[in-house]
Amino acid sequence: MTKVLVNGACGRMGQAVVKAVLSDDELELVGAVDLRGGMDAGELVGLPKAGVTVTTDLVKTFDDAKPEVMVDFTRPDVVLGNALTALKNGVSPVIGTTGLSSDDKEKIKKLAEETGTPAFIAPNFAIGAVLMMVMAREAAKYLPDVEIIELHHDKKLDAPSGTAIQTAEMIGEVRRKHKQGHPDEKEKLAGARGADIDGIRIHSVRLPGYVAHQEVIFGGLGQTLTIRHDSMDRESFMPGVVIACKKIRSLKGLTVGLEKLL
């Protein structure tokens, strides 16, 4: 049985993770950490008492609970520090918080290798979203003109989403770099054409009512192809989180992307 600590336990994603861990026979919830503490983790998510109190001190909880895995759904400005702290304590971070830069990932990779403690990052834990990205990479071999629209709730802090960035990077593996649209096009308003990753435009929408959604639109001669994924509930991410918790200790170094575990 894998011992799991949930960091950011009181957040919407954190609560979903706590519930998923408590509901899985192969995982054991041994710790829960959040800026708000004091309540029982089971009662926090509407389940019977779990005997695990939500604490506010991550390092002390590592020492007391001795988890093997830390699932992190916190904030972009603290996730790197959390991951490095976990690795220094021999705990494998499963990171769902987005906003990590390439340099941040390199630091995690280096420390994971130095400590012999595997780490895992997934921009999106929904299995359907992973399939969307894999299908988009395949489609880009034949339809290289593509734009990405990602839509999230208005509380999301980073834009574009980690999923959109990873989708663009995966497409970039098989697509030659080129500028799309008219070569002389001009933005009347800055940002009207969205962000640009290797010539792929990414557009971010933030509105109440959304959870996590993305469509990848390909254009070709007389045709378009749209690949879309919708997460209507945060439970859609939990099967992927559970898979990562169970498999991470058998990995080496840093692994990025749930598709590597499927």
PDB file of C-alpha atoms in Angstrom:
ATOM      1  CA  MET A   1       0.000   0.000   0.000  1.00  0.00           C
ATOM      2  CA  THR A   2       1.386   3.385  -1.035  1.00  0.00           C
ATOM      3  CA  LYS A   3       1.456   6.090   1.643  1.00  0.00           C
ATOM      4  CA  VAL A   4       0.206   9.421   0.295  1.00  0.00           C
ATOM      5  CA  LEU A   5       0.277  13.009   1.544  1.00  0.00           C
ATOM      6  CA  VAL A   6      -1.992  15.569  -0.136  1.00  0.00           C
ATOM      7  CA  ASN A   7      -0.621  19.111  -0.252  1.00  0.00           C
ATOM      8  CA  GLY A   8      -3.268  21.770  -0.826  1.00  0.00           C
ATOM      9  CA  ALA A   9      -5.832  19.465   0.747  1.00  0.00           C
ATOM     10  CA  CYS A  10      -8.497  22.125   1.331  1.00  0.00           C
ATOM     11  CA  GLY A  11      -8.606  23.364  -2.251  1.00  0.00           C
ATOM     12  CA  ARG A  12     -11.106  22.062  -4.779  1.00  0.00           C
ATOM     13  CA  MET A  13      -8.607  19.751  -6.440  1.00  0.00           C
ATOM     14  CA  GLY A  14      -7.022  18.838  -3.122  1.00  0.00           C
ATOM     15  CA  GLN A  15     -10.335  17.719  -1.666  1.00  0.00           C
ATOM     16  CA  ALA A  16     -11.004  15.571  -4.723  1.00  0.00           C
ATOM     17  CA  VAL A  17      -7.581  13.953  -4.288  1.00  0.00           C
ATOM     18  CA  VAL A  18      -8.175  13.307  -0.576  1.00  0.00           C
ATOM     19  CA  LYS A  19     -11.458  11.598  -1.407  1.00  0.00           C
ATOM     20  CA  ALA A  20      -9.876   9.525  -4.186  1.00  0.00           C
ATOM     21  CA  VAL A  21      -7.016   8.356  -1.969  1.00  0.00           C
ATOM     22  CA  LEU A  22      -9.357   7.448   0.877  1.00  0.00           C
ATOM     23  CA  SER A  23     -11.535   5.486  -1.558  1.00  0.00           C
ATOM     24  CA  ASP A  24      -8.719   3.398  -3.062  1.00  0.00           C
ATOM     25  CA  ASP A  25      -7.697   0.126  -1.408  1.00  0.00           C
ATOM     26  CA  GLU A  26      -4.097   0.383  -2.638  1.00  0.00           C
ATOM     27  CA  LEU A  27      -3.467   3.881  -1.294  1.00  0.00           C
ATOM     28  CA  GLU A  28      -3.228   5.077   2.307  1.00  0.00           C
ATOM     29  CA  LEU A  29      -3.750   8.720   3.252  1.00  0.00           C
ATOM     30  CA  VAL A  30      -1.122   9.477   5.905  1.00  0.00           C
ATOM     31  CA  GLY A  31      -0.961  13.260   5.675  1.00  0.00           C
ATOM     32  CA  ALA A  32      -2.841  16.341   4.499  1.00  0.00           C
ATOM     33  CA  VAL A  33      -1.400  19.859   4.412  1.00  0.00           C
ATOM     34  CA  ASP A  34      -2.980  23.234   3.699  1.00  0.00           C
ATOM     35  CA  LEU A  35      -2.754  26.848   4.819  1.00  0.00           C
ATOM     36  CA  ARG A  36      -5.973  26.105   6.683  1.00  0.00           C
ATOM     37  CA  GLY A  37      -5.570  23.267   9.151  1.00  0.00           C
ATOM     38  CA  GLY A  38      -7.131  21.580  12.141  1.00  0.00           C
ATOM     39  CA  MET A  39      -9.940  19.540  10.603  1.00  0.00           C
ATOM     40  CA  ASP A  40     -10.046  15.790   9.941  1.00  0.00           C
ATOM     41  CA  ALA A  41      -9.306  15.045   6.284  1.00  0.00           C
ATOM     42  CA  GLY A  42     -12.174  12.581   5.988  1.00  0.00           C
ATOM     43  CA  GLU A  43     -14.736  14.990   7.391  1.00  0.00           C
ATOM     44  CA  LEU A  44     -13.319  17.718   5.124  1.00  0.00           C
ATOM     45  CA  VAL A  45     -14.514  15.794   2.062  1.00  0.00           C
ATOM     46  CA  GLY A  46     -17.789  14.505   3.511  1.00  0.00           C
ATOM     47  CA  LEU A  47     -16.535  11.052   4.499  1.00  0.00           C
ATOM     48  CA  PRO A  48     -16.218   9.433   7.944  1.00  0.00           C
ATOM     49  CA  LYS A  49     -13.268  10.496  10.083  1.00  0.00           C
ATOM     50  CA  ALA A  50      -9.981   9.343   8.553  1.00  0.00           C
ATOM     51  CA  GLY A  51      -7.801   9.899  11.594  1.00  0.00           C
ATOM     52  CA  VAL A  52      -5.625  12.291   9.577  1.00  0.00           C
ATOM     53  CA  THR A  53      -5.669  15.929  10.660  1.00  0.00           C
ATOM     54  CA  VAL A  54      -4.969  18.629   8.093  1.00  0.00           C
ATOM     55  CA  THR A  55      -1.760  20.366   9.186  1.00  0.00           C
ATOM     56  CA  THR A  56      -0.041  23.575   8.083  1.00  0.00           C
ATOM     57  CA  ASP A  57       3.645  22.532   8.277  1.00  0.00           C
ATOM     58  CA  LEU A  58       4.769  20.474   5.276  1.00  0.00           C
ATOM     59  CA  VAL A  59       8.237  19.506   6.567  1.00  0.00           C
ATOM     60  CA  LYS A  60       6.963  18.484  10.008  1.00  0.00           C
ATOM     61  CA  THR A  61       4.246  16.386   8.366  1.00  0.00           C
ATOM     62  CA  PHE A  62       6.900  14.650   6.254  1.00  0.00           C
ATOM     63  CA  ASP A  63       8.746  13.789   9.458  1.00  0.00           C
ATOM     64  CA  ASP A  64       5.634  12.677  11.357  1.00  0.00           C
ATOM     65  CA  ALA A  65       3.663  10.859   8.644  1.00  0.00           C
ATOM     66  CA  LYS A  66       6.559   9.485   6.560  1.00  0.00           C
ATOM     67  CA  PRO A  67       4.699   9.446   3.219  1.00  0.00           C
ATOM     68  CA  GLU A  68       6.134   7.899   0.079  1.00  0.00           C
ATOM     69  CA  VAL A  69       4.238  10.206  -2.281  1.00  0.00           C
ATOM     70  CA  MET A  70       3.148  13.862  -2.087  1.00  0.00           C
ATOM     71  CA  VAL A  71       0.331  14.946  -4.408  1.00  0.00           C
ATOM     72  CA  ASP A  72       0.613  18.705  -4.928  1.00  0.00           C
ATOM     73  CA  PHE A  73      -2.308  20.872  -6.050  1.00  0.00           C
ATOM     74  CA  THR A  74      -1.312  24.210  -4.567  1.00  0.00           C
ATOM     75  CA  ARG A  75      -0.222  27.416  -6.352  1.00  0.00           C
ATOM     76  CA  PRO A  76       2.233  28.197  -9.158  1.00  0.00           C
ATOM     77  CA  ASP A  77       4.310  30.416  -6.846  1.00  0.00           C
ATOM     78  CA  VAL A  78       4.980  27.677  -4.253  1.00  0.00           C
ATOM     79  CA  VAL A  79       4.917  24.409  -6.188  1.00  0.00           C
ATOM     80  CA  LEU A  80       8.651  24.392  -7.017  1.00  0.00           C
ATOM     81  CA  GLY A  81       9.600  24.831  -3.378  1.00  0.00           C
ATOM     82  CA  ASN A  82       7.175  22.096  -2.361  1.00  0.00           C
ATOM     83  CA  ALA A  83       8.597  19.676  -4.936  1.00  0.00           C
ATOM     84  CA  LEU A  84      12.221  20.316  -3.950  1.00  0.00           C
ATOM     85  CA  THR A  85      11.358  19.973  -0.255  1.00  0.00           C
ATOM     86  CA  ALA A  86       9.647  16.646  -0.925  1.00  0.00           C
ATOM     87  CA  LEU A  87      12.630  15.309  -2.879  1.00  0.00           C
ATOM     88  CA  LYS A  88      15.062  16.367  -0.136  1.00  0.00           C
ATOM     89  CA  ASN A  89      12.941  14.319   2.271  1.00  0.00           C
ATOM     90  CA  GLY A  90      12.849  11.248   0.014  1.00  0.00           C
ATOM     91  CA  VAL A  91       9.195  11.809  -0.902  1.00  0.00           C
ATOM     92  CA  SER A  92       8.110  11.504  -4.545  1.00  0.00           C
ATOM     93  CA  PRO A  93       6.127  14.549  -5.737  1.00  0.00           C
ATOM     94  CA  VAL A  94       3.140  13.991  -8.023  1.00  0.00           C
ATOM     95  CA  ILE A  95       2.576  17.509  -9.312  1.00  0.00           C
ATOM     96  CA  GLY A  96      -0.713  18.689 -10.766  1.00  0.00           C
ATOM     97  CA  THR A  97      -0.100  22.385 -10.079  1.00  0.00           C
ATOM     98  CA  THR A  98       0.670  24.118 -13.367  1.00  0.00           C
ATOM     99  CA  GLY A  99       2.927  27.103 -13.977  1.00  0.00           C
ATOM    100  CA  LEU A 100       6.336  25.415 -13.703  1.00  0.00           C
ATOM    101  CA  SER A 101       8.903  26.827 -16.125  1.00  0.00           C
ATOM    102  CA  SER A 102      11.456  24.796 -18.079  1.00  0.00           C
ATOM    103  CA  ASP A 103      14.091  25.892 -15.565  1.00  0.00           C
ATOM    104  CA  ASP A 104      11.866  24.763 -12.693  1.00  0.00           C
ATOM    105  CA  LYS A 105      11.448  21.340 -14.267  1.00  0.00           C
ATOM    106  CA  GLU A 106      15.190  21.081 -14.798  1.00  0.00           C
ATOM    107  CA  LYS A 107      15.778  21.776 -11.088  1.00  0.00           C
ATOM    108  CA  ILE A 108      13.271  19.068 -10.141  1.00  0.00           C
ATOM    109  CA  LYS A 109      14.861  16.638 -12.605  1.00  0.00           C
ATOM    110  CA  LYS A 110      18.355  17.280 -11.268  1.00  0.00           C
ATOM    111  CA  LEU A 111      17.371  16.837  -7.618  1.00  0.00           C
ATOM    112  CA  ALA A 112      15.289  13.734  -8.401  1.00  0.00           C
ATOM    113  CA  GLU A 113      18.351  12.161  -9.993  1.00  0.00           C
ATOM    114  CA  GLU A 114      20.675  13.263  -7.180  1.00  0.00           C
ATOM    115  CA  THR A 115      18.419  11.892  -4.442  1.00  0.00           C
ATOM    116  CA  GLY A 116      17.296   8.798  -6.329  1.00  0.00           C
ATOM    117  CA  THR A 117      13.696   9.867  -5.656  1.00  0.00           C
ATOM    118  CA  PRO A 118      11.376   9.815  -8.690  1.00  0.00           C
ATOM    119  CA  ALA A 119       9.187  12.823  -9.506  1.00  0.00           C
ATOM    120  CA  PHE A 120       6.163  13.164 -11.762  1.00  0.00           C
ATOM    121  CA  ILE A 121       4.487  16.162 -13.402  1.00  0.00           C
ATOM    122  CA  ALA A 122       1.239  16.093 -15.372  1.00  0.00           C
ATOM    123  CA  PRO A 123      -0.256  19.241 -16.905  1.00  0.00           C
ATOM    124  CA  ASN A 124      -3.531  17.299 -17.040  1.00  0.00           C
ATOM    125  CA  PHE A 125      -4.524  14.123 -15.202  1.00  0.00           C
ATOM    126  CA  ALA A 126      -7.708  13.482 -17.208  1.00  0.00           C
ATOM    127  CA  ILE A 127      -7.179  10.406 -19.376  1.00  0.00           C
ATOM    128  CA  GLY A 128      -9.391  11.910 -22.084  1.00  0.00           C
ATOM    129  CA  ALA A 129      -7.201  15.023 -22.181  1.00  0.00           C
ATOM    130  CA  VAL A 130      -4.110  12.869 -22.612  1.00  0.00           C
ATOM    131  CA  LEU A 131      -5.783  11.078 -25.525  1.00  0.00           C
ATOM    132  CA  MET A 132      -6.666  14.465 -27.026  1.00  0.00           C
ATOM    133  CA  MET A 133      -2.998  15.502 -26.939  1.00  0.00           C
ATOM    134  CA  VAL A 134      -1.800  12.230 -28.458  1.00  0.00           C
ATOM    135  CA  MET A 135      -4.416  12.458 -31.223  1.00  0.00           C
ATOM    136  CA  ALA A 136      -3.458  16.085 -31.890  1.00  0.00           C
ATOM    137  CA  ARG A 137       0.186  15.112 -32.320  1.00  0.00           C
ATOM    138  CA  GLU A 138      -0.824  12.466 -34.839  1.00  0.00           C
ATOM    139  CA  ALA A 139      -3.111  14.840 -36.754  1.00  0.00           C
ATOM    140  CA  ALA A 140      -0.385  17.491 -36.990  1.00  0.00           C
ATOM    141  CA  LYS A 141       1.649  15.188 -39.230  1.00  0.00           C
ATOM    142  CA  TYR A 142      -0.957  15.713 -41.934  1.00  0.00           C
ATOM    143  CA  LEU A 143      -2.537  19.068 -41.009  1.00  0.00           C
ATOM    144  CA  PRO A 144       0.272  21.348 -39.774  1.00  0.00           C
ATOM    145  CA  ASP A 145      -1.848  24.524 -39.508  1.00  0.00           C
ATOM    146  CA  VAL A 146      -3.312  24.482 -36.010  1.00  0.00           C
ATOM    147  CA  GLU A 147      -4.531  26.732 -33.208  1.00  0.00           C
ATOM    148  CA  ILE A 148      -5.441  25.868 -29.621  1.00  0.00           C
ATOM    149  CA  ILE A 149      -8.269  27.307 -27.537  1.00  0.00           C
ATOM    150  CA  GLU A 150      -8.250  26.457 -23.838  1.00  0.00           C
ATOM    151  CA  LEU A 151     -11.113  27.394 -21.513  1.00  0.00           C
ATOM    152  CA  HIS A 152     -10.923  27.325 -17.719  1.00  0.00           C
ATOM    153  CA  HIS A 153     -12.699  28.651 -14.637  1.00  0.00           C
ATOM    154  CA  ASP A 154     -12.011  32.265 -13.712  1.00  0.00           C
ATOM    155  CA  LYS A 155     -10.028  31.318 -10.587  1.00  0.00           C
ATOM    156  CA  LYS A 156      -7.178  29.769 -12.575  1.00  0.00           C
ATOM    157  CA  LEU A 157      -3.981  31.763 -12.007  1.00  0.00           C
ATOM    158  CA  ASP A 158      -1.824  30.887 -15.027  1.00  0.00           C
ATOM    159  CA  ALA A 159      -2.392  31.325 -18.748  1.00  0.00           C
ATOM    160  CA  PRO A 160      -2.032  29.588 -21.056  1.00  0.00           C
ATOM    161  CA  SER A 161      -2.755  26.328 -19.292  1.00  0.00           C
ATOM    162  CA  GLY A 162      -0.126  23.636 -18.850  1.00  0.00           C
ATOM    163  CA  THR A 163      -2.249  21.368 -21.018  1.00  0.00           C
ATOM    164  CA  ALA A 164      -2.218  23.847 -23.896  1.00  0.00           C
ATOM    165  CA  ILE A 165       1.535  24.303 -23.628  1.00  0.00           C
ATOM    166  CA  GLN A 166       2.164  20.569 -23.568  1.00  0.00           C
ATOM    167  CA  THR A 167      -0.197  20.074 -26.515  1.00  0.00           C
ATOM    168  CA  ALA A 168       1.759  22.644 -28.527  1.00  0.00           C
ATOM    169  CA  GLU A 169       5.051  21.026 -27.545  1.00  0.00           C
ATOM    170  CA  MET A 170       3.808  17.569 -28.568  1.00  0.00           C
ATOM    171  CA  ILE A 171       2.575  18.941 -31.901  1.00  0.00           C
ATOM    172  CA  GLY A 172       5.946  20.642 -32.329  1.00  0.00           C
ATOM    173  CA  GLU A 173       7.652  17.246 -32.166  1.00  0.00           C
ATOM    174  CA  VAL A 174       6.168  16.302 -35.550  1.00  0.00           C
ATOM    175  CA  ARG A 175       5.376  19.660 -37.189  1.00  0.00           C
ATOM    176  CA  ARG A 176       7.795  21.942 -38.970  1.00  0.00           C
ATOM    177  CA  LYS A 177       7.899  25.473 -37.560  1.00  0.00           C
ATOM    178  CA  HIS A 178       6.145  27.998 -39.757  1.00  0.00           C
ATOM    179  CA  LYS A 179       4.130  31.198 -39.440  1.00  0.00           C
ATOM    180  CA  GLN A 180       0.412  30.702 -39.885  1.00  0.00           C
ATOM    181  CA  GLY A 181      -2.023  33.161 -41.409  1.00  0.00           C
ATOM    182  CA  HIS A 182      -1.200  36.015 -43.751  1.00  0.00           C
ATOM    183  CA  PRO A 183       2.493  36.988 -43.604  1.00  0.00           C
ATOM    184  CA  ASP A 184       1.534  40.666 -43.349  1.00  0.00           C
ATOM    185  CA  GLU A 185      -1.217  40.339 -40.750  1.00  0.00           C
ATOM    186  CA  LYS A 186      -1.251  42.988 -37.998  1.00  0.00           C
ATOM    187  CA  GLU A 187      -2.900  42.942 -34.584  1.00  0.00           C
ATOM    188  CA  LYS A 188      -5.128  45.972 -34.092  1.00  0.00           C
ATOM    189  CA  LEU A 189      -5.126  45.106 -30.398  1.00  0.00           C
ATOM    190  CA  ALA A 190      -2.062  43.490 -28.819  1.00  0.00           C
ATOM    191  CA  GLY A 191      -2.692  39.841 -28.044  1.00  0.00           C
ATOM    192  CA  ALA A 192      -5.609  39.465 -30.433  1.00  0.00           C
ATOM    193  CA  ARG A 193      -3.910  36.520 -32.115  1.00  0.00           C
ATOM    194  CA  GLY A 194      -3.064  34.865 -28.816  1.00  0.00           C
ATOM    195  CA  ALA A 195       0.207  33.497 -27.510  1.00  0.00           C
ATOM    196  CA  ASP A 196       2.722  31.995 -29.926  1.00  0.00           C
ATOM    197  CA  ILE A 197       4.635  28.751 -29.396  1.00  0.00           C
ATOM    198  CA  ASP A 198       6.716  27.872 -32.467  1.00  0.00           C
ATOM    199  CA  GLY A 199       4.066  29.422 -34.717  1.00  0.00           C
ATOM    200  CA  ILE A 200       1.131  27.714 -32.959  1.00  0.00           C
ATOM    201  CA  ARG A 201      -1.393  30.215 -31.586  1.00  0.00           C
ATOM    202  CA  ILE A 202      -2.900  29.569 -28.144  1.00  0.00           C
ATOM    203  CA  HIS A 203      -5.988  31.426 -26.896  1.00  0.00           C
ATOM    204  CA  SER A 204      -7.024  31.393 -23.223  1.00  0.00           C
ATOM    205  CA  VAL A 205     -10.600  31.886 -21.991  1.00  0.00           C
ATOM    206  CA  ARG A 206     -11.358  32.448 -18.275  1.00  0.00           C
ATOM    207  CA  LEU A 207     -15.027  32.450 -17.251  1.00  0.00           C
ATOM    208  CA  PRO A 208     -17.167  31.203 -14.361  1.00  0.00           C
ATOM    209  CA  GLY A 209     -18.976  27.992 -15.229  1.00  0.00           C
ATOM    210  CA  TYR A 210     -16.023  26.291 -16.874  1.00  0.00           C
ATOM    211  CA  VAL A 211     -13.817  23.651 -15.235  1.00  0.00           C
ATOM    212  CA  ALA A 212     -11.167  22.605 -17.801  1.00  0.00           C
ATOM    213  CA  HIS A 213     -11.711  22.428 -21.553  1.00  0.00           C
ATOM    214  CA  GLN A 214      -9.579  22.520 -24.679  1.00  0.00           C
ATOM    215  CA  GLU A 215     -10.052  22.294 -28.403  1.00  0.00           C
ATOM    216  CA  VAL A 216      -7.319  21.872 -30.980  1.00  0.00           C
ATOM    217  CA  ILE A 217      -8.403  23.166 -34.394  1.00  0.00           C
ATOM    218  CA  PHE A 218      -6.595  22.062 -37.550  1.00  0.00           C
ATOM    219  CA  GLY A 219      -7.136  23.715 -40.913  1.00  0.00           C
ATOM    220  CA  GLY A 220      -6.457  22.227 -44.327  1.00  0.00           C
ATOM    221  CA  LEU A 221      -7.487  22.611 -47.936  1.00  0.00           C
ATOM    222  CA  GLY A 222     -11.303  22.866 -47.861  1.00  0.00           C
ATOM    223  CA  GLN A 223     -11.555  21.275 -44.397  1.00  0.00           C
ATOM    224  CA  THR A 224     -11.067  21.659 -40.668  1.00  0.00           C
ATOM    225  CA  LEU A 225     -10.602  19.111 -37.893  1.00  0.00           C
ATOM    226  CA  THR A 226     -11.433  19.858 -34.254  1.00  0.00           C
ATOM    227  CA  ILE A 227     -10.317  17.638 -31.374  1.00  0.00           C
ATOM    228  CA  ARG A 228     -11.950  18.707 -28.102  1.00  0.00           C
ATOM    229  CA  HIS A 229     -11.903  17.523 -24.511  1.00  0.00           C
ATOM    230  CA  ASP A 230     -14.166  18.694 -21.671  1.00  0.00           C
ATOM    231  CA  SER A 231     -13.791  18.084 -17.954  1.00  0.00           C
ATOM    232  CA  MET A 232     -17.143  18.914 -16.396  1.00  0.00           C
ATOM    233  CA  ASP A 233     -16.104  17.770 -12.921  1.00  0.00           C
ATOM    234  CA  ARG A 234     -12.793  17.543 -11.078  1.00  0.00           C
ATOM    235  CA  GLU A 235     -13.449  13.853 -10.531  1.00  0.00           C
ATOM    236  CA  SER A 236     -12.334  13.413 -14.153  1.00  0.00           C
ATOM    237  CA  PHE A 237      -8.737  13.970 -13.020  1.00  0.00           C
ATOM    238  CA  MET A 238      -8.769  11.426 -10.198  1.00  0.00           C
ATOM    239  CA  PRO A 239      -8.138   8.151 -12.117  1.00  0.00           C
ATOM    240  CA  GLY A 240      -4.964   9.716 -13.495  1.00  0.00           C
ATOM    241  CA  VAL A 241      -3.857  10.923 -10.059  1.00  0.00           C
ATOM    242  CA  VAL A 242      -4.406   7.464  -8.613  1.00  0.00           C
ATOM    243  CA  ILE A 243      -2.399   5.846 -11.437  1.00  0.00           C
ATOM    244  CA  ALA A 244       0.481   8.263 -10.825  1.00  0.00           C
ATOM    245  CA  CYS A 245       0.479   7.594  -7.069  1.00  0.00           C
ATOM    246  CA  LYS A 246       0.663   3.868  -7.645  1.00  0.00           C
ATOM    247  CA  LYS A 247       3.341   3.931 -10.339  1.00  0.00           C
ATOM    248  CA  ILE A 248       5.650   6.799  -9.424  1.00  0.00           C
ATOM    249  CA  ARG A 249       7.918   4.847  -7.061  1.00  0.00           C
ATOM    250  CA  SER A 250       8.820   2.470  -9.896  1.00  0.00           C
ATOM    251  CA  LEU A 251      10.034   5.339 -12.112  1.00  0.00           C
ATOM    252  CA  LYS A 252      13.423   7.070 -12.259  1.00  0.00           C
ATOM    253  CA  GLY A 253      14.265  10.752 -12.350  1.00  0.00           C
ATOM    254  CA  LEU A 254      11.559  13.106 -13.623  1.00  0.00           C
ATOM    255  CA  THR A 255       8.650  11.919 -15.752  1.00  0.00           C
ATOM    256  CA  VAL A 256       6.401  14.487 -17.449  1.00  0.00           C
ATOM    257  CA  GLY A 257       2.994  13.593 -18.900  1.00  0.00           C
ATOM    258  CA  LEU A 258       0.389  11.021 -17.945  1.00  0.00           C
ATOM    259  CA  GLU A 259       0.702   9.407 -21.380  1.00  0.00           C
ATOM    260  CA  LYS A 260       4.046   7.959 -20.183  1.00  0.00           C
ATOM    261  CA  LEU A 261       2.155   5.882 -17.575  1.00  0.00           C
ATOM    262  CA  LEU A 262      -0.722   4.620 -19.731  1.00  0.00           C
TER     263      LEU A 262
END
